[in-house]
Short mmCIF file of C-alpha atoms and ligand atoms in Angstrom, two decimals:
data_model
loop_
_atom_site.label_atom_id
_atom_site.label_comp_id
_atom_site.label_asym_id
_atom_site.label_seq_id
_atom_site.Cartn_x
_atom_site.Cartn_y
_atom_site.Cartn_z
CA MET A 309 -25.23 12.34 -18.11
CA PRO A 310 -26.30 9.05 -16.43
CA HIS A 311 -25.74 5.87 -18.41
CA ALA A 312 -28.87 4.78 -20.30
CA VAL A 313 -28.97 1.15 -19.13
CA ALA A 314 -27.86 1.73 -15.55
CA HIS A 315 -28.64 -1.14 -13.19
CA ASP A 316 -28.26 1.00 -10.10
CA ARG A 317 -27.34 4.60 -9.44
CA VAL A 318 -25.11 6.37 -6.97
CA GLU A 319 -27.37 8.26 -4.58
CA SER A 320 -24.82 9.85 -2.28
CA VAL A 321 -21.14 9.98 -1.46
CA ALA A 322 -20.00 10.64 2.11
CA LEU A 323 -16.42 11.75 2.61
CA SER A 324 -14.54 11.67 5.90
CA SER A 325 -11.12 13.02 6.73
CA VAL A 326 -9.73 10.95 9.60
CA THR A 327 -6.53 11.66 11.51
CA LEU A 328 -5.04 8.50 12.99
CA PRO A 329 -2.54 9.26 15.75
CA LEU A 330 0.50 6.98 16.06
CA PRO A 331 1.60 5.98 19.57
CA THR A 332 5.22 7.08 19.06
CA GLY A 333 7.08 9.20 16.51
CA ILE A 334 8.08 6.80 13.72
CA SER A 335 11.54 7.13 12.16
CA ASP A 336 13.01 5.55 9.05
CA ALA A 337 16.14 6.54 7.12
CA LYS A 338 14.49 9.71 5.78
CA VAL A 339 14.47 11.14 9.29
CA PHE A 340 18.18 10.39 9.79
CA THR A 341 19.11 12.17 6.55
CA GLY A 342 17.03 15.16 7.71
CA ARG A 343 14.54 14.94 4.85
CA GLN A 344 11.51 14.26 7.03
CA ARG A 345 10.40 14.58 10.63
CA PRO A 346 9.34 11.53 12.66
CA MET A 347 5.82 10.52 11.66
CA THR A 348 3.17 11.06 14.33
CA GLU A 349 -0.08 10.51 12.44
CA VAL A 350 -1.62 9.16 9.25
CA ALA A 351 -4.32 11.12 7.38
CA LEU A 352 -7.04 8.97 5.84
CA LEU A 353 -9.71 9.84 3.32
CA PHE A 354 -12.77 7.58 3.52
CA ALA A 355 -15.46 7.47 0.83
CA GLU A 356 -18.78 5.79 1.57
CA ILE A 357 -20.87 5.42 -1.58
CA ARG A 358 -24.60 4.63 -1.27
CA THR A 359 -26.85 3.58 -4.13
CA GLU A 360 -30.57 3.78 -4.92
CA ALA A 361 -30.75 -0.03 -4.54
CA GLY A 362 -29.60 0.35 -0.94
CA LEU A 363 -26.04 -0.92 -1.31
CA GLU A 364 -23.02 0.73 0.24
CA GLY A 365 -19.32 0.59 -0.56
CA VAL A 366 -16.48 1.92 1.56
CA GLY A 367 -13.03 2.83 0.31
CA PHE A 368 -10.07 4.77 1.53
CA SER A 369 -6.90 6.53 0.56
CA TYR A 370 -4.27 7.96 2.86
CA ALA A 371 -1.37 10.35 3.19
CA LYS A 372 1.66 10.41 5.45
CA ARG A 373 3.12 13.69 6.77
CA ALA A 374 1.37 15.89 4.18
CA GLY A 375 -1.37 15.63 1.57
CA GLY A 376 -4.44 14.62 3.57
CA PRO A 377 -6.26 17.97 3.25
CA ALA A 378 -5.45 18.10 -0.48
CA GLN A 379 -6.93 14.64 -1.06
CA PHE A 380 -10.10 15.57 0.85
CA ALA A 381 -10.51 18.85 -1.04
CA HIS A 382 -10.06 17.20 -4.44
CA ALA A 383 -12.45 14.37 -3.57
CA ARG A 384 -15.12 16.83 -2.44
CA GLU A 385 -14.75 18.83 -5.63
CA VAL A 386 -15.21 15.89 -8.04
CA ALA A 387 -17.63 13.73 -5.98
CA PRO A 388 -20.75 15.31 -7.61
CA ASP A 389 -19.65 13.68 -10.89
CA LEU A 390 -20.42 10.27 -9.35
CA VAL A 391 -23.97 11.06 -8.28
CA GLY A 392 -26.53 9.47 -10.61
CA GLU A 393 -23.93 7.22 -12.24
CA ASP A 394 -24.08 3.42 -12.45
CA PRO A 395 -21.59 2.27 -9.78
CA ASN A 396 -20.86 -0.89 -11.77
CA ASP A 397 -18.99 1.01 -14.49
CA ILE A 398 -15.86 1.47 -12.42
CA GLY A 399 -13.33 1.96 -15.21
CA ARG A 400 -15.54 4.50 -16.97
CA LEU A 401 -16.08 6.41 -13.72
CA TRP A 402 -12.34 6.50 -12.94
CA THR A 403 -11.72 7.95 -16.41
CA LYS A 404 -14.54 10.48 -15.96
CA LEU A 405 -13.14 11.65 -12.63
CA VAL A 406 -9.56 11.84 -13.88
CA TRP A 407 -10.69 14.05 -16.78
CA ALA A 408 -12.66 16.23 -14.36
CA GLY A 409 -9.33 17.03 -12.69
CA ALA A 410 -7.12 16.72 -15.76
CA SER A 411 -5.37 20.03 -15.19
CA VAL A 412 -3.90 18.80 -11.88
CA GLY A 413 -2.49 15.67 -13.45
CA ARG A 414 -2.81 11.91 -13.51
CA SER A 415 -0.74 11.08 -10.47
CA GLY A 416 -0.11 12.30 -6.94
CA ALA A 417 -2.74 13.76 -4.63
CA ALA A 418 -5.41 14.11 -7.32
CA THR A 419 -5.55 10.45 -8.32
CA GLN A 420 -4.94 9.37 -4.72
CA ALA A 421 -8.20 11.15 -3.91
CA LEU A 422 -9.90 9.18 -6.70
CA ALA A 423 -8.54 5.98 -5.16
CA ALA A 424 -10.96 6.31 -2.24
CA PHE A 425 -13.89 6.30 -4.72
CA ASP A 426 -12.43 3.52 -6.84
CA VAL A 427 -11.85 1.26 -3.81
CA ALA A 428 -15.39 1.99 -2.57
CA LEU A 429 -16.85 1.10 -5.98
CA TRP A 430 -14.97 -2.25 -5.99
CA ASP A 431 -16.13 -2.92 -2.42
CA LEU A 432 -19.69 -2.15 -3.50
CA LYS A 433 -19.48 -4.38 -6.57
CA ALA A 434 -18.17 -7.31 -4.54
CA LYS A 435 -20.90 -6.79 -1.94
CA ARG A 436 -23.50 -6.78 -4.72
CA ALA A 437 -22.10 -10.15 -5.85
CA GLY A 438 -22.00 -11.41 -2.25
CA LEU A 439 -18.29 -12.20 -2.62
CA PRO A 440 -15.05 -11.21 -0.92
CA LEU A 441 -13.22 -8.83 -3.28
CA ALA A 442 -10.49 -11.41 -4.00
CA LYS A 443 -13.15 -13.86 -5.18
CA LEU A 444 -14.79 -11.25 -7.40
CA LEU A 445 -11.39 -10.58 -9.02
CA GLY A 446 -10.52 -14.28 -9.22
CA ALA A 447 -8.32 -15.56 -6.41
CA HIS A 448 -5.25 -17.76 -6.85
CA ARG A 449 -5.16 -18.63 -3.13
CA ASP A 450 -7.20 -18.11 0.03
CA SER A 451 -4.29 -16.90 2.14
CA VAL A 452 -1.16 -14.86 1.44
CA ARG A 453 2.33 -14.89 2.98
CA CYS A 454 2.72 -11.90 5.25
CA TYR A 455 5.62 -10.12 6.93
CA ASP A 456 5.65 -7.38 9.54
CA THR A 457 7.03 -3.86 9.20
CA SER A 458 5.57 -2.19 12.32
CA GLY A 459 8.30 -3.50 14.65
CA GLY A 460 11.47 -2.75 12.68
CA PHE A 461 11.83 1.04 12.66
CA LEU A 462 15.02 2.95 13.41
CA HIS A 463 13.76 4.84 16.47
CA GLU A 464 13.87 1.52 18.34
CA SER A 465 16.99 -0.16 19.71
CA ILE A 466 18.23 -3.51 18.41
CA GLY A 467 16.91 -5.08 21.61
CA GLN A 468 13.43 -3.65 21.05
CA VAL A 469 13.45 -4.70 17.39
CA LYS A 470 14.39 -8.26 18.40
CA ASP A 471 11.60 -8.35 21.01
CA ASN A 472 9.13 -7.02 18.44
CA ALA A 473 10.23 -9.74 15.99
CA THR A 474 9.67 -12.44 18.60
CA ARG A 475 6.16 -11.14 19.28
CA THR A 476 5.43 -10.80 15.57
CA LEU A 477 6.39 -14.38 14.74
CA ALA A 478 4.49 -15.70 17.78
CA SER A 479 1.37 -13.91 16.45
CA GLY A 480 1.53 -15.98 13.26
CA VAL A 481 3.12 -13.44 10.90
CA GLY A 482 5.64 -15.17 8.64
CA GLY A 483 8.50 -12.70 8.24
CA VAL A 484 10.14 -9.55 9.55
CA LYS A 485 11.34 -6.41 7.82
CA ILE A 486 13.68 -3.97 9.49
CA LYS A 487 14.73 -0.50 8.46
CA VAL A 488 18.28 0.37 7.42
CA GLY A 489 19.86 3.49 5.94
CA LEU A 490 21.44 4.93 9.09
CA PRO A 491 24.20 7.50 8.59
CA ASP A 492 26.76 4.78 9.45
CA PRO A 493 26.24 1.69 7.26
CA ALA A 494 28.32 -0.34 9.75
CA GLU A 495 25.51 0.20 12.27
CA ASP A 496 22.99 -1.06 9.71
CA LEU A 497 25.05 -4.21 9.27
CA ARG A 498 25.26 -4.70 13.05
CA ARG A 499 21.46 -4.44 13.35
CA VAL A 500 20.83 -6.83 10.48
CA ALA A 501 23.39 -9.34 11.84
CA ALA A 502 21.82 -9.18 15.30
CA VAL A 503 18.29 -9.71 14.00
CA ARG A 504 19.37 -12.54 11.66
CA ALA A 505 21.15 -14.27 14.56
CA HIS A 506 18.06 -13.76 16.74
CA LEU A 507 15.67 -15.17 14.14
CA GLY A 508 17.90 -18.03 13.03
CA ASP A 509 18.37 -19.20 9.47
CA GLY A 510 15.33 -19.63 7.29
CA VAL A 511 13.03 -17.04 8.84
CA PRO A 512 12.17 -14.55 6.06
CA LEU A 513 13.95 -11.24 6.73
CA MET A 514 13.83 -8.10 4.59
CA VAL A 515 15.52 -4.69 4.89
CA ASP A 516 14.27 -1.27 3.75
CA ALA A 517 16.54 1.75 3.18
CA ASN A 518 13.68 4.12 2.27
CA GLN A 519 15.57 5.60 -0.72
CA GLN A 520 18.43 7.05 1.31
CA TRP A 521 21.54 5.43 -0.23
CA ASP A 522 23.39 6.79 -3.23
CA ARG A 523 24.42 4.33 -5.95
CA PRO A 524 27.92 3.45 -4.59
CA THR A 525 26.59 3.02 -1.03
CA ALA A 526 23.72 0.83 -2.20
CA LEU A 527 26.13 -1.42 -4.09
CA ARG A 528 28.66 -1.62 -1.25
CA VAL A 529 26.09 -2.22 1.52
CA GLY A 530 24.03 -4.45 -0.75
CA ARG A 531 27.06 -6.71 -1.29
CA ALA A 532 27.78 -6.78 2.45
CA LEU A 533 24.15 -7.79 3.06
CA GLU A 534 24.29 -10.81 0.72
CA GLU A 535 25.45 -13.11 3.54
CA PHE A 536 22.24 -12.56 5.54
CA ASP A 537 20.00 -14.37 3.03
CA LEU A 538 17.51 -11.50 2.82
CA VAL A 539 14.24 -11.93 0.93
CA TRP A 540 14.80 -8.50 -0.57
CA ILE A 541 16.49 -5.11 -0.18
CA GLU A 542 13.79 -2.45 -0.41
CA GLU A 543 14.14 1.09 -1.78
CA PRO A 544 17.95 1.10 -1.79
CA LEU A 545 17.92 4.20 -4.04
CA ASP A 546 15.81 7.21 -4.90
CA ALA A 547 12.45 5.84 -6.01
CA HIS A 548 12.79 7.55 -9.41
CA ASP A 549 16.34 6.33 -10.13
CA THR A 550 15.23 3.67 -12.60
CA ARG A 551 18.67 3.16 -14.12
CA GLY A 552 20.35 2.89 -10.72
CA HIS A 553 17.85 0.24 -9.66
CA ALA A 554 18.37 -1.69 -12.89
CA GLU A 555 22.16 -1.74 -12.42
CA LEU A 556 21.85 -2.75 -8.77
CA THR A 557 19.35 -5.51 -9.57
CA ARG A 558 21.84 -6.99 -12.01
CA ALA A 559 24.80 -6.60 -9.61
CA LEU A 560 23.25 -8.27 -6.55
CA THR A 561 22.10 -11.81 -5.88
CA THR A 562 19.59 -10.54 -3.32
CA ALA A 563 16.31 -9.39 -4.82
CA VAL A 564 15.73 -5.62 -5.11
CA ALA A 565 12.26 -4.24 -4.31
CA SER A 566 10.71 -0.84 -4.95
CA GLY A 567 7.56 0.96 -6.09
CA GLU A 568 5.73 2.22 -3.00
CA MET A 569 6.47 5.89 -3.75
CA LEU A 570 5.19 5.77 -7.31
CA THR A 571 1.77 7.27 -7.88
CA SER A 572 0.71 6.06 -11.32
CA VAL A 573 0.75 3.04 -13.60
CA ALA A 574 2.98 5.05 -15.96
CA GLU A 575 5.67 5.47 -13.28
CA HIS A 576 5.52 1.77 -12.43
CA TYR A 577 5.79 0.88 -16.09
CA GLU A 578 9.14 2.70 -16.23
CA LEU A 579 10.50 0.36 -13.52
CA ILE A 580 8.98 -2.72 -15.13
CA ARG A 581 10.18 -1.90 -18.63
CA ALA A 582 13.75 -1.21 -17.44
CA GLY A 583 13.98 -4.48 -15.50
CA ALA A 584 14.75 -2.27 -12.51
CA VAL A 585 13.32 -4.48 -9.74
CA ASP A 586 12.76 -8.12 -8.88
CA VAL A 587 9.88 -7.32 -6.54
CA LEU A 588 7.31 -4.66 -7.42
CA GLN A 589 5.66 -2.89 -4.48
CA PRO A 590 2.63 -0.98 -5.72
CA ASP A 591 0.21 0.69 -3.33
CA ALA A 592 -3.41 0.79 -4.53
CA PRO A 593 -4.35 4.06 -2.78
CA ARG A 594 -1.18 5.73 -4.10
CA VAL A 595 -1.61 4.65 -7.74
CA GLY A 596 -5.24 5.78 -7.95
CA GLY A 597 -7.09 2.72 -6.69
CA ILE A 598 -7.77 -0.91 -7.50
CA THR A 599 -8.55 -0.36 -11.19
CA GLN A 600 -5.06 1.06 -11.71
CA PHE A 601 -3.43 -1.54 -9.47
CA LEU A 602 -4.92 -4.33 -11.58
CA ARG A 603 -3.46 -2.80 -14.74
CA LEU A 604 0.05 -2.70 -13.33
CA ALA A 605 -0.30 -6.13 -11.69
CA ALA A 606 -1.04 -7.55 -15.14
CA LEU A 607 2.11 -5.83 -16.48
CA ALA A 608 4.17 -7.12 -13.54
CA ASP A 609 2.99 -10.68 -14.06
CA HIS A 610 3.72 -10.45 -17.77
CA HIS A 611 7.30 -9.49 -16.83
CA HIS A 612 7.62 -12.37 -14.31
CA LEU A 613 7.96 -10.06 -11.31
CA GLN A 614 7.21 -10.82 -7.70
CA LEU A 615 4.58 -8.64 -6.05
CA ALA A 616 4.63 -7.25 -2.51
CA PRO A 617 2.05 -4.46 -2.18
CA HIS A 618 2.87 -1.61 0.19
CA PHE A 619 0.86 -0.79 3.40
CA ALA A 620 -3.01 -0.88 3.50
CA MET A 621 -3.14 -4.65 4.04
CA GLU A 622 -6.94 -4.44 4.40
CA ILE A 623 -7.09 -3.74 0.64
CA HIS A 624 -3.95 -5.52 -0.51
CA VAL A 625 -4.71 -8.94 0.97
CA HIS A 626 -7.42 -9.21 -1.71
CA LEU A 627 -5.24 -7.92 -4.55
CA ALA A 628 -2.30 -10.13 -3.56
CA ALA A 629 -4.58 -13.17 -3.40
CA ALA A 630 -5.57 -12.43 -7.00
CA TYR A 631 -1.95 -12.20 -8.29
CA PRO A 632 -0.78 -15.30 -10.17
CA ARG A 633 2.66 -15.55 -8.51
CA GLU A 634 2.97 -16.17 -4.76
CA PRO A 635 3.17 -12.65 -3.31
CA TRP A 636 3.85 -11.07 0.08
CA VAL A 637 1.50 -8.76 1.99
CA GLU A 638 2.94 -6.16 4.34
CA HIS A 639 1.55 -6.41 7.87
CA PHE A 640 1.09 -3.09 9.69
CA ASP A 641 -1.01 -2.95 12.85
CA TRP A 642 -1.44 0.83 12.59
CA LEU A 643 -4.90 0.87 10.96
CA HIS A 644 -6.43 -1.66 13.39
CA PRO A 645 -8.32 0.96 15.46
CA LEU A 646 -10.17 2.18 12.35
CA PHE A 647 -12.04 -1.06 11.67
CA ASP A 648 -14.32 -3.40 13.62
CA GLU A 649 -12.83 -6.49 11.95
CA ARG A 650 -9.41 -8.14 12.16
CA LEU A 651 -7.69 -10.14 9.45
CA GLU A 652 -6.97 -13.68 10.58
CA ILE A 653 -3.25 -14.44 10.63
CA SER A 654 -1.69 -17.84 11.28
CA GLY A 655 1.06 -20.07 9.96
CA GLY A 656 2.88 -17.13 8.41
CA ARG A 657 -0.11 -16.19 6.30
CA MET A 658 -2.95 -13.68 6.21
CA HIS A 659 -6.29 -15.34 5.45
CA LEU A 660 -9.15 -14.04 3.36
CA SER A 661 -12.42 -13.81 5.26
CA ASP A 662 -15.87 -14.82 3.97
CA ARG A 663 -17.12 -11.27 4.43
CA PRO A 664 -18.27 -9.68 1.15
CA GLY A 665 -16.31 -6.80 -0.36
CA LEU A 666 -13.20 -5.68 1.48
CA GLY A 667 -14.79 -6.99 4.67
CA ILE A 668 -14.22 -3.82 6.66
CA THR A 669 -16.53 -1.60 8.71
CA LEU A 670 -15.52 1.79 10.05
CA SER A 671 -15.23 1.71 13.84
CA GLY A 672 -16.58 4.14 16.40
CA GLN A 673 -12.97 5.17 16.99
CA ALA A 674 -12.62 6.08 13.30
CA ARG A 675 -15.72 8.27 13.65
CA ALA A 676 -14.26 9.86 16.78
CA TRP A 677 -11.04 10.71 14.92
CA THR A 678 -12.98 12.23 11.99
CA ALA A 679 -11.90 15.84 11.54
CA GLU A 680 -14.09 16.81 8.60
CA THR A 681 -17.00 15.33 6.65
CA ALA A 682 -18.91 16.17 3.48
CA VAL A 683 -22.01 14.51 2.03
CA VAL A 684 -22.56 14.94 -1.70
CA ASP A 685 -25.98 13.88 -3.02
CA SER A 686 -26.57 15.94 -6.15
CA PRO A 687 -24.68 16.18 -9.44
CA ARG A 688 -23.06 19.44 -10.43
MG1 MG B 990 9.08 0.58 2.41
#
């Protein structure tokens, strides 16, 4: 039932399933423990929402290794519930869509599918206001510290990782994250020592174990890593080991970061409430979109946490700019081919553009990599 005082109405929703190939098989610690294969592609779900007033919003969600087809199928099934609705009522629409799929839960693939709609509705609302999304939300800054992840994976040698770091810093990115969690922790320590020596003191350096240490290993390696002045140690433990994270956070001087694998505000609230991390790393597409991200960002700020959103920098630069405490944005160059625009990066920071909304346009390459589309223009 359309809202009685609607100021505009959703006319159609176009969905696209895009498969982004990666140039080389990507390996983190999960590959070395045999839990996952090297990653060769990223599946993206794009939602383009058009209104009767002639506005358009674009949003996306994504899945790595598995889940892309499930997100697309769920989105196609619930998209008719958006048609005829006022696109300004974003919170109400998120709730409507989550109830439409209530039997498949409020986290995981179902709400990740809703994230593509939610992000598109925020993009549309900011475009209607003629503002970059960060300005619509209320920005605390016009640029955000950024660090690179693309160049620090475990399938590359120490020499390659050092070369990548040199290139990254020369491009204006402010910090470097490298992967750890190899079967031999001594090799991790050698890689971290080599990169720290290469960068010199003072250059922000992070490590990421991708959940592959057990509690004793995380404590032992975490202590050995203290001397390298790391900005944080990321995902030292299983993402759902809240108590283990809380104990480690208290035991180490180095900050502990986690949260990218969590797919709801409720899961994040467990970490926040337990004092389990120093740095929270939510991912807007994974938690169900921007509406949900804003809820947990408010909780994180209330608990004096640092924020470093995971992946999808095209969305997160706006959300990080709107966080009260100086955050970090994760720089990944992987999604570049999908968009016509580039984020400006200089002086260690990623800069907001003047473009309204998210400031992204789907490229011809994104269209060429589109495997499946669906246009929904009538309610069910
Ligand atoms: Mg990570």
